Backbone as CSV, one residue per row, in Angstrom:
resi,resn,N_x,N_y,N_z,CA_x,CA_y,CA_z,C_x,C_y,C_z
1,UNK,0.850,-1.156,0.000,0.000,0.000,0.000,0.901,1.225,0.000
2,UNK,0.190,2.184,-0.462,1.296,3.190,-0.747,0.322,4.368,-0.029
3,UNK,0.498,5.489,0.963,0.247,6.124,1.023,0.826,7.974,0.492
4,UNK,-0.338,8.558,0.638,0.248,9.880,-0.060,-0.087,10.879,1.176
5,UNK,0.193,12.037,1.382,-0.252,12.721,2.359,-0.434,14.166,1.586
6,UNK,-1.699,14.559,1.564,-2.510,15.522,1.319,-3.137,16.631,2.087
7,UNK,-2.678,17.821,1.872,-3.000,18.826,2.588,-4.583,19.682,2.191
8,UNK,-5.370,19.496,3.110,-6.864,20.354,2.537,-7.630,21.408,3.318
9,UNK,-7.893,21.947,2.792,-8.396,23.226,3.488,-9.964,23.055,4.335
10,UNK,-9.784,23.437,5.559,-11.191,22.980,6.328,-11.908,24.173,6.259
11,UNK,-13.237,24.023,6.920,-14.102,25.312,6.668,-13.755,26.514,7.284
12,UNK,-13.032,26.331,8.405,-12.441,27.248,9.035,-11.285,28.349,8.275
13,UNK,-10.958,28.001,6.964,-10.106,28.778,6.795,-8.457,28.119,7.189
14,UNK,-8.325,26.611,8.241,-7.532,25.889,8.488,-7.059,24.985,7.267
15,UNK,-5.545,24.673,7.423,-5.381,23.700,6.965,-5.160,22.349,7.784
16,UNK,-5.256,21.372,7.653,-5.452,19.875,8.046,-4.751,19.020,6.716
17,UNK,-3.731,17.922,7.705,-3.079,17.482,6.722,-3.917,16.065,6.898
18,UNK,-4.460,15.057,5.739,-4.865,13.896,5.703,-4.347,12.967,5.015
19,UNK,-4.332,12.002,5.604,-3.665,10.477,4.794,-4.930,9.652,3.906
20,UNK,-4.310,9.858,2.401,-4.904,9.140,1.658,-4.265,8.206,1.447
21,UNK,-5.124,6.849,1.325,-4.509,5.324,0.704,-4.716,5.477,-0.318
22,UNK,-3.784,4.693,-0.883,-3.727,4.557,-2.670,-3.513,3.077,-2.318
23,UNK,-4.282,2.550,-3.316,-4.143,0.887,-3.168,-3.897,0.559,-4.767
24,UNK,-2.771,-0.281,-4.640,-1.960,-0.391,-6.366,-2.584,-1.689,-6.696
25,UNK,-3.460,-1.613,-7.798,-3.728,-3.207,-8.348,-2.865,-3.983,-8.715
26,UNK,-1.813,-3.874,-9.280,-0.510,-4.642,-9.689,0.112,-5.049,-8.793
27,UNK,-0.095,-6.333,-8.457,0.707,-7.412,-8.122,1.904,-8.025,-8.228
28,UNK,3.392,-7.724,-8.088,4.236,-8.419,-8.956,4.786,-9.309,-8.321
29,UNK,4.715,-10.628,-8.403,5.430,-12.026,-7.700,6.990,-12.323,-8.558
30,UNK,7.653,-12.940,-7.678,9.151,-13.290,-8.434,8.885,-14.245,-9.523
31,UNK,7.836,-15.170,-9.365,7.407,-16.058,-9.831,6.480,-15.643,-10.973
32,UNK,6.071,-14.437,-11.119,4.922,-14.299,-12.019,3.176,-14.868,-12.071
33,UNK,3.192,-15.798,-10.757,2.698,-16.772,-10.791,1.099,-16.600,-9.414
34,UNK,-0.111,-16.167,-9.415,-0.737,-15.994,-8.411,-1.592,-17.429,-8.222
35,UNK,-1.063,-18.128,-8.763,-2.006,-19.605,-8.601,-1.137,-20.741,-7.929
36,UNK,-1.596,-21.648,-7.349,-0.618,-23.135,-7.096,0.460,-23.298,-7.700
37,UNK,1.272,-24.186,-7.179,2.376,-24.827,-8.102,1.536,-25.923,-9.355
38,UNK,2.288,-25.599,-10.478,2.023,-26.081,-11.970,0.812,-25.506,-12.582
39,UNK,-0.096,-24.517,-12.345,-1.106,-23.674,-12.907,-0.173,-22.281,-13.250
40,UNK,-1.093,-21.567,-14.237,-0.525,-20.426,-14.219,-1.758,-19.401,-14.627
41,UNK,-3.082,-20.373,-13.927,-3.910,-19.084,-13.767,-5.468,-19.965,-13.457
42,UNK,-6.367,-19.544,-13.056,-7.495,-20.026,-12.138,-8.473,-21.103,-12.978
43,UNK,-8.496,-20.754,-14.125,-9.216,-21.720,-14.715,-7.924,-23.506,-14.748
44,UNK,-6.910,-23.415,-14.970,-5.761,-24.294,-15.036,-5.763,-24.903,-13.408
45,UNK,-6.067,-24.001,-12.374,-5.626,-24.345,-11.196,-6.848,-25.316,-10.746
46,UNK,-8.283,-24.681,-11.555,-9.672,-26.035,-10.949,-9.579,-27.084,-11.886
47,UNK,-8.807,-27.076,-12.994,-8.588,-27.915,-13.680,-7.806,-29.491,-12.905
48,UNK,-6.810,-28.817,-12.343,-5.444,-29.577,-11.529,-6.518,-30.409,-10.428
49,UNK,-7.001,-29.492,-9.920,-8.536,-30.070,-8.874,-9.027,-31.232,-9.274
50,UNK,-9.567,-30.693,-10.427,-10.796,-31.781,-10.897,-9.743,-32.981,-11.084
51,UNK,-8.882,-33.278,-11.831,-7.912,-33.770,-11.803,-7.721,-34.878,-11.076
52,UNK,-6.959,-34.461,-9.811,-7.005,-35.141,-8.660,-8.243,-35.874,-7.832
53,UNK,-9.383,-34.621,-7.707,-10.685,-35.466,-7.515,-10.628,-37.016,-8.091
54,UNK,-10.444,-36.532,-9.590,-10.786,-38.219,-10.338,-9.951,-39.198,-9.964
55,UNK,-8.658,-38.706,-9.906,-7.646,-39.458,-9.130,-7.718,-40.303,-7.766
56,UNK,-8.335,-39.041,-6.786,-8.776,-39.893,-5.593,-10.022,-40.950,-5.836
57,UNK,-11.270,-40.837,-6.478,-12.053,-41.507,-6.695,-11.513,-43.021,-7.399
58,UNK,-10.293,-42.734,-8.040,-9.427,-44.085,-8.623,-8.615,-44.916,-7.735
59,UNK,-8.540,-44.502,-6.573,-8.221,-44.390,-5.115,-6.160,-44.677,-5.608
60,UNK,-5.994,-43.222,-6.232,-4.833,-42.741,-6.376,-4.252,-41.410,-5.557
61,UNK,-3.151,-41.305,-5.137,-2.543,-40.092,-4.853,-3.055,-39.140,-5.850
62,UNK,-2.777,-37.891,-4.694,-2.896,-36.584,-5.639,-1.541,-36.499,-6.644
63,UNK,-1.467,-35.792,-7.804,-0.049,-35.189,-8.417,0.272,-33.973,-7.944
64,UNK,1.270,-33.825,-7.206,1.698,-32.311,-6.821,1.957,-31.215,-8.226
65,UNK,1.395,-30.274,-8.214,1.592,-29.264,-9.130,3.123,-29.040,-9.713
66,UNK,3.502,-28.778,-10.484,5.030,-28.930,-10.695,5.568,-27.551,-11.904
67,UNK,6.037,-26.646,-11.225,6.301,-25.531,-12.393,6.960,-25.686,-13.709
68,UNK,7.994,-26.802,-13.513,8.439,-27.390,-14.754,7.544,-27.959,-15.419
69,UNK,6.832,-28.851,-15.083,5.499,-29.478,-15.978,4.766,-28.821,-16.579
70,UNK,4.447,-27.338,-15.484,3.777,-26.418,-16.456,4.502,-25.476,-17.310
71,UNK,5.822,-25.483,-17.464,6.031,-24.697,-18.438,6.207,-25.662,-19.793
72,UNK,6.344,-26.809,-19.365,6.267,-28.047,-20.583,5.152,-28.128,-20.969
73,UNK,3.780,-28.128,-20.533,2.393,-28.341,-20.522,2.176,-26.577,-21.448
74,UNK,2.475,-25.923,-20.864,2.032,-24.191,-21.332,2.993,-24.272,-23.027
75,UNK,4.208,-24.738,-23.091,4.644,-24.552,-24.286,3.911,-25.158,-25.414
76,UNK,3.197,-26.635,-25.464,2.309,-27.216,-26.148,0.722,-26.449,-26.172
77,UNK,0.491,-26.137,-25.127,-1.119,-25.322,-25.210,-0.640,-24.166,-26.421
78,UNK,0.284,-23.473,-26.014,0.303,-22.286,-27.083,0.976,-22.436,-28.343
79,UNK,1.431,-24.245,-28.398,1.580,-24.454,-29.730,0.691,-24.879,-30.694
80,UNK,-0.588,-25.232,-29.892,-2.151,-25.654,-30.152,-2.738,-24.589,-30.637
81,UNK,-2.455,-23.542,-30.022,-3.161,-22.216,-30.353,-2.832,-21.674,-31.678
82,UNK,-1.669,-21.970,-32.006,-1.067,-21.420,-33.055,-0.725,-22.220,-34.275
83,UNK,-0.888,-23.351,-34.246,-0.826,-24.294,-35.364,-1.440,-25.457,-34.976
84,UNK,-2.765,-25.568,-36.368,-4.187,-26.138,-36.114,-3.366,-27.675,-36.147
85,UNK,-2.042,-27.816,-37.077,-1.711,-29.377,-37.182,-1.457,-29.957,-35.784
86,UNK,-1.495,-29.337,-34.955,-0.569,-29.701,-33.760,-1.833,-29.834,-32.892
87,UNK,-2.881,-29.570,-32.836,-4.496,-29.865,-32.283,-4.423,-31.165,-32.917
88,UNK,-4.471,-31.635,-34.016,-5.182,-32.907,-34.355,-3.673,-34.181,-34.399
89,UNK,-2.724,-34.042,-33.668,-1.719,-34.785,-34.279,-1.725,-36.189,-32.720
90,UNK,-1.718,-37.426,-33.227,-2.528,-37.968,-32.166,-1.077,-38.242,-31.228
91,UNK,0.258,-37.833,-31.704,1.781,-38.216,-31.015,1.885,-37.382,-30.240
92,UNK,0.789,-36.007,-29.915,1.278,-35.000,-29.554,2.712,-34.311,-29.756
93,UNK,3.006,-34.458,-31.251,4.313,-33.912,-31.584,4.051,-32.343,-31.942
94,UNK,4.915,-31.083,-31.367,4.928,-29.771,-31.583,5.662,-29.633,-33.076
95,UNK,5.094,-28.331,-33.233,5.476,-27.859,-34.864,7.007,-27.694,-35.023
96,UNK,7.909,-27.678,-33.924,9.069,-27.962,-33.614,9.584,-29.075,-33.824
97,UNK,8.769,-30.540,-33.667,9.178,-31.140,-33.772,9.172,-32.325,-32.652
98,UNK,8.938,-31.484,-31.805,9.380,-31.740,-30.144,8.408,-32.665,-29.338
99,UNK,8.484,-33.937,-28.475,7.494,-34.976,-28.230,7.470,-34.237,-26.683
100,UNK,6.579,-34.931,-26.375,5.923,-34.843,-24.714,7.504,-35.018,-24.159
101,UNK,8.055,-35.883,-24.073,9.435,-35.981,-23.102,10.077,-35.056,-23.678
102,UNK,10.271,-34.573,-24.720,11.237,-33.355,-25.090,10.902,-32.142,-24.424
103,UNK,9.813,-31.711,-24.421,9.219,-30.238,-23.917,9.469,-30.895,-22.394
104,UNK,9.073,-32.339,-21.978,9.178,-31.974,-20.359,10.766,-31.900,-19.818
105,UNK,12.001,-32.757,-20.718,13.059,-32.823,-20.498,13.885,-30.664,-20.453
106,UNK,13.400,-30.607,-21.595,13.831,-29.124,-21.870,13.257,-28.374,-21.173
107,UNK,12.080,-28.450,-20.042,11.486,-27.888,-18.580,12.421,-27.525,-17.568
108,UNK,13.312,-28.946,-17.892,14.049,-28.887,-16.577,13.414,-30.399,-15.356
109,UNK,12.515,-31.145,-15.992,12.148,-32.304,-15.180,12.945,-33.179,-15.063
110,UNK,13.814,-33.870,-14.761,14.440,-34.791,-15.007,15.296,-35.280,-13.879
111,UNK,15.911,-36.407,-13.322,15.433,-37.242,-14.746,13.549,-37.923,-14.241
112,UNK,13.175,-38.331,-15.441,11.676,-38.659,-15.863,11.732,-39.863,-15.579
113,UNK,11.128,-41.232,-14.632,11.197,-42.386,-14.951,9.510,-42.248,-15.516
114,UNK,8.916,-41.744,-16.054,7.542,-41.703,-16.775,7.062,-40.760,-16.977
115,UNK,6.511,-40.262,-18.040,5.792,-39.390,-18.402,4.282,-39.741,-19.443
116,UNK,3.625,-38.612,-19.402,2.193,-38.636,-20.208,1.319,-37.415,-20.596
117,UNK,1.098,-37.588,-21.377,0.406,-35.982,-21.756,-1.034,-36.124,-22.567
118,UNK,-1.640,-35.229,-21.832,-3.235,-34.883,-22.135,-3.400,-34.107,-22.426
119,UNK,-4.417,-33.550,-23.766,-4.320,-32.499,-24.722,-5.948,-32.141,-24.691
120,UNK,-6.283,-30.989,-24.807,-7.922,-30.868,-25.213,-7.771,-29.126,-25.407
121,UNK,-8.694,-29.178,-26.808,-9.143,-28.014,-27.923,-10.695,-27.525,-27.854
122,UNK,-10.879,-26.790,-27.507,-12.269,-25.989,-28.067,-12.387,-24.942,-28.667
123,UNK,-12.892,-24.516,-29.462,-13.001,-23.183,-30.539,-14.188,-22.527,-30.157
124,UNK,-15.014,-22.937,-28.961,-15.728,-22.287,-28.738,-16.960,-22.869,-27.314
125,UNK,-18.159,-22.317,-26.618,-19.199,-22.852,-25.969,-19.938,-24.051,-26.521
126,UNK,-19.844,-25.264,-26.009,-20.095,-25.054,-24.625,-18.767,-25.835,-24.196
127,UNK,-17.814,-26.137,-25.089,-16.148,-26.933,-24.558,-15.344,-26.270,-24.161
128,UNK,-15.604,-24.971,-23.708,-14.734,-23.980,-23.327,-14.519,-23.828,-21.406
129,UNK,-14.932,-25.282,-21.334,-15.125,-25.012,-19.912,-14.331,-26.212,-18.930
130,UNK,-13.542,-25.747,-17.569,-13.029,-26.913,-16.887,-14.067,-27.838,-17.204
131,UNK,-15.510,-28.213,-16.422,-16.136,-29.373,-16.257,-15.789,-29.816,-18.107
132,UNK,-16.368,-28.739,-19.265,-16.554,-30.011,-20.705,-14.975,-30.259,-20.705
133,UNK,-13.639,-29.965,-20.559,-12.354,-30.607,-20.491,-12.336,-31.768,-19.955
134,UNK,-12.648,-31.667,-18.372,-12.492,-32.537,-18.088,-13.447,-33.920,-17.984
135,UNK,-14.689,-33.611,-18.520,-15.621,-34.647,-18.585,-15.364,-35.627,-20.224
136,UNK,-14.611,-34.898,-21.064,-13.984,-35.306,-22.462,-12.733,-36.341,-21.864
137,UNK,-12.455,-35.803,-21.446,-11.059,-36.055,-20.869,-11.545,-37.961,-20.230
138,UNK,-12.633,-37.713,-19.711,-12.911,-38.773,-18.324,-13.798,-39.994,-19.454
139,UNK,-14.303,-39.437,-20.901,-14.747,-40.332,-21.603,-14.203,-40.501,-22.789
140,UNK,-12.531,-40.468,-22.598,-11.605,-40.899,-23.807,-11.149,-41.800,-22.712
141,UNK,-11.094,-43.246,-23.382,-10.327,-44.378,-22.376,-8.573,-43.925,-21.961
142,UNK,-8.169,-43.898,-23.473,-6.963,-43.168,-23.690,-6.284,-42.304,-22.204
143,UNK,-7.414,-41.125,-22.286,-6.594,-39.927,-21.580,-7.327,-40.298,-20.190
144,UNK,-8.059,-41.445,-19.926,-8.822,-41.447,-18.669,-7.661,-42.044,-17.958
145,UNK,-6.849,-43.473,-18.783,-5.859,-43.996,-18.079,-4.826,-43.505,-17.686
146,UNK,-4.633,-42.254,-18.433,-3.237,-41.342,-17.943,-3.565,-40.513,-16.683
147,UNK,-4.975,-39.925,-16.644,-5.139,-39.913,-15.100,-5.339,-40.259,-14.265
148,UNK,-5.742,-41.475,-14.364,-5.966,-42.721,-13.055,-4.902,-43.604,-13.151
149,UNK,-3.848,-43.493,-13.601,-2.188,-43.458,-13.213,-1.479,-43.423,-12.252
150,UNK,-1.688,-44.646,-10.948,-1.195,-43.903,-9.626,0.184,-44.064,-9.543
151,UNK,0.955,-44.162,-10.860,2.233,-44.040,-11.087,2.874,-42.341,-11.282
152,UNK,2.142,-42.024,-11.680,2.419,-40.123,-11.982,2.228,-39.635,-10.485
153,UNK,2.971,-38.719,-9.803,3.703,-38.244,-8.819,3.515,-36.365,-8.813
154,UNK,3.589,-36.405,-10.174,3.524,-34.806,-10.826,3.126,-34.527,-11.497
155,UNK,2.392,-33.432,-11.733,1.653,-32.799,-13.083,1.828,-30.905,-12.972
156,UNK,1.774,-30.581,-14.515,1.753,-29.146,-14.851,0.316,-28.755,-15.805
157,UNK,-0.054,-27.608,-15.831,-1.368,-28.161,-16.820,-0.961,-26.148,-17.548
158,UNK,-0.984,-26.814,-18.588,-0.658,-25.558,-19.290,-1.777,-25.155,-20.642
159,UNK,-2.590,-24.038,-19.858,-4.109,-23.628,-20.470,-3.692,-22.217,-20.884
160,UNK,-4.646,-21.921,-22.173,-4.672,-20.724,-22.420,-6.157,-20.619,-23.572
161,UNK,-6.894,-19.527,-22.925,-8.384,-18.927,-23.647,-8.297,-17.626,-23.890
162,UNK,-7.856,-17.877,-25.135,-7.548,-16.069,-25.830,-9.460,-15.756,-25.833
163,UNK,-9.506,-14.720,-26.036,-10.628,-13.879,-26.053,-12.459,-14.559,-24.992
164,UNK,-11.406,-15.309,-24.231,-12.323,-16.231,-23.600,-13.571,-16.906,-23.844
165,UNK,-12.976,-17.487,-24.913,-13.889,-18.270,-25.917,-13.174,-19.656,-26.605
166,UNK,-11.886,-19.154,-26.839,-11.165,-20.669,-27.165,-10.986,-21.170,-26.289
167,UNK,-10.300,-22.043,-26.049,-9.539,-23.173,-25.311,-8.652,-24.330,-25.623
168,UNK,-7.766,-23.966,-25.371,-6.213,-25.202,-25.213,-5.635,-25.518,-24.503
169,UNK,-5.312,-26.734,-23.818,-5.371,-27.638,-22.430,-4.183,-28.577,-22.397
170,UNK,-3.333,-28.577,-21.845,-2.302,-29.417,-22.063,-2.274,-29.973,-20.654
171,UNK,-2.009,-31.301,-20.353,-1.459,-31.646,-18.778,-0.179,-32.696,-19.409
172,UNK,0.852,-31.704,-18.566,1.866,-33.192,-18.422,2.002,-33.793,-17.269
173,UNK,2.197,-34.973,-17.421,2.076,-35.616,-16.106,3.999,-36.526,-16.042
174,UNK,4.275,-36.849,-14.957,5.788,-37.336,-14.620,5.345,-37.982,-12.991
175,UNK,7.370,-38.415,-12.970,7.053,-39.152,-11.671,9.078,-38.900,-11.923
176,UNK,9.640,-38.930,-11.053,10.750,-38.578,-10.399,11.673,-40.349,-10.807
């Protein structure tokens, strides 16, 4: 909080000095980061939730959030965003070139004795939402088994909804 101190004139013809608060909306963390470990913003962080929910119901450990995961997870979401081949490519290979262990190795995870990655696209309502992610997510056998995985230890989930209407969803998941 920052205060200022302001001098004003009372009816008397007095002056009176008063303390105004100024309250700064800007936030700045070292981290950049106002959400959990491996989110990097509120819709990503109920995502990580729901997540785990399903996890416990699989009667699995939670995955601890992991900032490396999410910057491995965030580099694929915004490679989704930006090149439509990389939405439909079923290896999850980036326009780089680059596989799920590459983006998580080049994170900084390592070493990896496992990894897995879960991908989900919407261009618009009503898939633009944690629950339709993750209810897609829970009726692909595929990506259901990568989260009821009580081998994964860690996860990053790297989301991004430009004009808050798209949606691109990445989770990587690891284990130490």
């Amino acid at each position: 909080m920052v205060r200022t101190a302001r001098r004003i004139l009372n009816s008397r013809g007095g002056h009176r000095t008063v303390l105004v608060a100024v309250l700064l909306a800007t936030v700045v963390l070292a981290s950049g980061n106002t959400c959990g470990p491996g989110t990097s913003n509120v819709p990503a962080q109920d995502l990580l939730a729901q997540i785990n929910a399903k996890r416990a119901a699989a009667g699995c450990q939670a995955v601890a959030g992991d900032e490396q995961l999410r910057v491995a997870a965030e580099r694929h979401a915004l490679d989704m965003r930006d090149h439509e081949a990389v939405r439909s490519d079923p290896n999850h290979g980036g326009s780089d070139g680059s596989t799920p262990q590459q983006r998580i190795t080049d994170a900084g995870f390592k070493p990896a004795s496992r990894t897995g990655e879960i991908m989900y696209y919407a261009t618009g309502a009503p898939g633009n939402t944690v629950q339709a992610n993750i209810d897609w997510w829970m009726n692909s056998p595929r990506h259901k088994a990568i989260i009821e995985d009580c081998a994964y230890t860690h996860a990053g989930v790297g989301l991004v909804y430009p004009g808050g209407t798209q949606w691109y969803s990445t989770v990587d998941f690891a284990a130490h």
